[in-house]
Amino acid sequence: TQKPIHKNVFYVDKETTNGEAVEVALQYIDDITARIMPFANNIYNSEGGTHITGFKSALTRSLNSYAKKNNLVKDGDDAFTGDDVLEGLTAVVSVKLREIQFEGQTKAKLGSVEARSMVEDVFGTAFGEFLEENPDDAKAIVSKVVLALRARKAAKAAKDSILRKGVLEGMSLP
């Protein structure tokens, strides 16, 4: 069974001035799979959409800036990528929109453009505050992401080395 890597579950539920809303809950577990459940007006969006784009960019930005600000990564280190911050993440992202647009008939993907910035603003702000207010949770999350970053770089180095050897071996004349 997977164990949570931080104690407090992050949660925000905020209504915007025009009656639209963003609700996000997330927790990291000791796993490498990302599980994200996207909803728009209570409809499950199996292919994600603009709200998930906003969520991912705010998540990546928040973790990168928190890690830098609190010296949890060195100056020369690479920034976290979207893939790094998604490893082991379990999240539910839900938006309520007055005028909603889906891509295609199946409603599998949200297409409403404003959902992206709405989620980015609400979630980004709240998650930044969560990291500041819960330093132990923040450290645990950043450590997990740093591990994912190192694993990604090690895998790339191994692949490059194998490809380089393959090229060199192919150079011998018959």
CSV table of C-alpha atoms in Angstrom, one decimal:
chain,number,residue,atom,x,y,z
A,1,THR,CA,0.0,0.0,0.0
A,2,GLN,CA,1.1,3.5,-0.7
A,3,LYS,CA,1.8,5.9,2.2
A,4,PRO,CA,1.3,9.6,2.2
A,5,ILE,CA,4.6,11.5,2.2
A,6,HIS,CA,3.2,14.5,4.0
A,7,LYS,CA,0.8,14.8,6.9
A,8,ASN,CA,-1.7,17.5,5.8
A,9,VAL,CA,-3.8,17.1,2.7
A,10,PHE,CA,-3.9,20.3,0.6
A,11,TYR,CA,-7.4,21.6,0.0
A,12,VAL,CA,-8.9,24.8,-1.4
A,13,ASP,CA,-12.5,25.6,-2.4
A,14,LYS,CA,-12.9,29.2,-3.6
A,15,GLU,CA,-15.7,31.0,-5.4
A,16,THR,CA,-14.8,33.8,-7.8
A,17,THR,CA,-16.7,37.1,-7.9
A,18,ASN,CA,-18.9,36.0,-10.8
A,19,GLY,CA,-20.1,32.8,-9.1
A,20,GLU,CA,-17.6,30.5,-10.7
A,21,ALA,CA,-15.5,28.2,-8.5
A,22,VAL,CA,-12.3,26.2,-8.2
A,23,GLU,CA,-11.9,23.3,-5.9
A,24,VAL,CA,-8.6,21.3,-5.6
A,25,ALA,CA,-7.4,18.6,-3.1
A,26,LEU,CA,-4.0,17.0,-3.4
A,27,GLN,CA,-1.7,14.7,-1.6
A,28,TYR,CA,1.7,13.1,-2.6
A,29,ILE,CA,2.2,9.4,-1.9
A,30,ASP,CA,5.3,7.2,-2.1
A,31,ASP,CA,4.6,6.1,-5.7
A,32,ILE,CA,5.6,7.3,-9.2
A,33,THR,CA,2.2,7.3,-10.8
A,34,ALA,CA,0.2,10.5,-11.0
A,35,ARG,CA,-3.5,10.3,-10.4
A,36,ILE,CA,-5.5,13.4,-11.4
A,37,MET,CA,-9.3,13.4,-11.4
A,38,PRO,CA,-10.5,16.4,-13.4
A,39,PHE,CA,-14.1,17.6,-13.2
A,40,ALA,CA,-16.0,20.5,-14.8
A,41,ASN,CA,-19.5,21.3,-13.5
A,42,ASN,CA,-19.5,17.9,-11.8
A,43,ILE,CA,-18.8,16.1,-15.1
A,44,TYR,CA,-15.7,13.9,-15.2
A,45,ASN,CA,-13.2,14.9,-17.9
A,46,SER,CA,-11.2,11.7,-18.7
A,47,GLU,CA,-8.8,13.7,-21.0
A,48,GLY,CA,-8.4,16.7,-18.7
A,49,GLY,CA,-8.5,20.1,-20.4
A,50,THR,CA,-7.7,23.7,-19.7
A,51,HIS,CA,-8.3,23.4,-16.0
A,52,ILE,CA,-5.6,20.7,-15.7
A,53,THR,CA,-3.2,22.8,-17.8
A,54,GLY,CA,-3.6,25.6,-15.3
A,55,PHE,CA,-3.3,23.3,-12.4
A,56,LYS,CA,0.0,21.7,-13.7
A,57,SER,CA,1.6,25.1,-14.5
A,58,ALA,CA,0.7,26.5,-11.1
A,59,LEU,CA,1.9,23.4,-9.3
A,60,THR,CA,5.3,23.5,-11.1
A,61,ARG,CA,5.7,27.2,-10.6
A,62,SER,CA,4.8,27.1,-6.9
A,63,LEU,CA,7.2,24.2,-6.1
A,64,ASN,CA,10.0,25.7,-8.1
A,65,SER,CA,9.7,29.1,-6.4
A,66,TYR,CA,9.3,27.6,-2.9
A,67,ALA,CA,12.3,25.3,-3.3
A,68,LYS,CA,14.5,28.2,-4.5
A,69,LYS,CA,13.3,30.7,-1.9
A,70,ASN,CA,13.9,28.3,0.9
A,71,ASN,CA,17.3,27.1,-0.4
A,72,LEU,CA,16.0,23.5,-0.9
A,73,VAL,CA,17.7,23.4,-4.3
A,74,LYS,CA,21.1,24.9,-5.3
A,75,ASP,CA,21.3,27.8,-7.7
A,76,GLY,CA,22.9,25.7,-10.5
A,77,ASP,CA,20.3,22.9,-10.2
A,78,ASP,CA,17.8,22.4,-13.0
A,79,ALA,CA,14.2,23.7,-12.4
A,80,PHE,CA,11.6,21.0,-11.8
A,81,THR,CA,9.6,20.0,-14.9
A,82,GLY,CA,5.9,19.2,-15.0
A,83,ASP,CA,6.7,15.5,-15.0
A,84,ASP,CA,8.9,15.9,-11.9
A,85,VAL,CA,6.1,17.5,-9.9
A,86,LEU,CA,3.5,15.1,-11.0
A,87,GLU,CA,5.3,12.0,-9.7
A,88,GLY,CA,3.3,10.4,-6.9
A,89,LEU,CA,0.6,13.0,-6.9
A,90,THR,CA,-3.0,12.3,-6.2
A,91,ALA,CA,-5.3,15.2,-7.0
A,92,VAL,CA,-8.9,16.2,-7.6
A,93,VAL,CA,-9.4,19.4,-9.7
A,94,SER,CA,-12.9,20.6,-10.1
A,95,VAL,CA,-14.2,23.8,-11.7
A,96,LYS,CA,-17.7,25.3,-11.8
A,97,LEU,CA,-18.3,27.5,-14.8
A,98,ARG,CA,-21.3,29.5,-15.9
A,99,GLU,CA,-20.6,29.0,-19.6
A,100,ILE,CA,-18.8,25.8,-20.3
A,101,GLN,CA,-17.2,24.5,-23.4
A,102,PHE,CA,-16.0,21.0,-24.0
A,103,GLU,CA,-13.9,19.7,-26.9
A,104,GLY,CA,-15.9,17.2,-28.8
A,105,GLN,CA,-19.3,15.6,-27.9
A,106,THR,CA,-18.1,13.2,-25.2
A,107,LYS,CA,-17.2,16.0,-22.6
A,108,ALA,CA,-13.9,14.1,-22.0
A,109,LYS,CA,-11.9,17.4,-22.3
A,110,LEU,CA,-12.7,20.8,-21.0
A,111,GLY,CA,-12.0,23.6,-23.6
A,112,SER,CA,-13.1,26.7,-21.7
A,113,VAL,CA,-10.1,29.1,-21.9
A,114,GLU,CA,-10.9,31.0,-18.7
A,115,ALA,CA,-10.7,27.8,-16.6
A,116,ARG,CA,-6.9,27.8,-17.1
A,117,SER,CA,-6.2,31.2,-15.5
A,118,MET,CA,-8.9,30.7,-12.9
A,119,VAL,CA,-7.3,27.5,-11.6
A,120,GLU,CA,-3.8,28.9,-12.0
A,121,ASP,CA,-4.7,32.0,-9.8
A,122,VAL,CA,-6.8,30.3,-7.1
A,123,PHE,CA,-4.8,27.1,-6.8
A,124,GLY,CA,-1.4,28.8,-7.2
A,125,THR,CA,-2.1,31.3,-4.5
A,126,ALA,CA,-3.6,28.8,-2.1
A,127,PHE,CA,-0.9,26.2,-2.7
A,128,GLY,CA,1.9,28.8,-2.2
A,129,GLU,CA,0.3,29.7,1.2
A,130,PHE,CA,0.0,26.0,2.1
A,131,LEU,CA,3.7,25.4,1.5
A,132,GLU,CA,4.6,28.5,3.6
A,133,GLU,CA,2.3,27.5,6.4
A,134,ASN,CA,3.3,23.8,6.4
A,135,PRO,CA,7.1,23.7,6.1
A,136,ASP,CA,7.4,20.0,7.1
A,137,ASP,CA,4.9,19.1,4.4
A,138,ALA,CA,6.6,21.4,1.9
A,139,LYS,CA,10.0,19.9,2.6
A,140,ALA,CA,8.6,16.4,2.1
A,141,ILE,CA,7.0,17.3,-1.2
A,142,VAL,CA,10.1,19.1,-2.5
A,143,SER,CA,12.3,16.1,-1.5
A,144,LYS,CA,10.0,13.8,-3.5
A,145,VAL,CA,10.2,16.1,-6.5
A,146,VAL,CA,14.0,16.4,-6.2
A,147,LEU,CA,14.2,12.6,-6.3
A,148,ALA,CA,12.0,12.5,-9.4
A,149,LEU,CA,14.3,15.2,-11.0
A,150,ARG,CA,17.4,13.1,-10.2
A,151,ALA,CA,15.9,9.9,-11.5
A,152,ARG,CA,14.9,11.7,-14.7
A,153,LYS,CA,18.5,13.0,-15.2
A,154,ALA,CA,20.0,9.7,-14.4
A,155,ALA,CA,17.8,7.9,-16.9
A,156,LYS,CA,18.7,10.4,-19.6
A,157,ALA,CA,22.4,10.1,-18.8
A,158,ALA,CA,22.2,6.3,-19.0
A,159,LYS,CA,20.3,6.5,-22.3
A,160,ASP,CA,22.8,8.9,-23.8
A,161,SER,CA,25.7,6.7,-22.7
A,162,ILE,CA,24.1,3.6,-24.3
A,163,LEU,CA,23.4,5.5,-27.5
A,164,ARG,CA,27.0,6.9,-27.6
A,165,LYS,CA,28.4,3.4,-27.2
A,166,GLY,CA,26.1,2.1,-29.9
A,167,VAL,CA,27.3,4.8,-32.3
A,168,LEU,CA,31.0,4.0,-31.6
A,169,GLU,CA,30.6,0.3,-32.0
A,170,GLY,CA,29.0,0.8,-35.4
A,171,MET,CA,32.1,2.6,-36.6
A,172,SER,CA,34.3,-0.4,-37.1
A,173,LEU,CA,35.1,-1.3,-40.6
A,174,PRO,CA,34.4,-4.9,-41.9
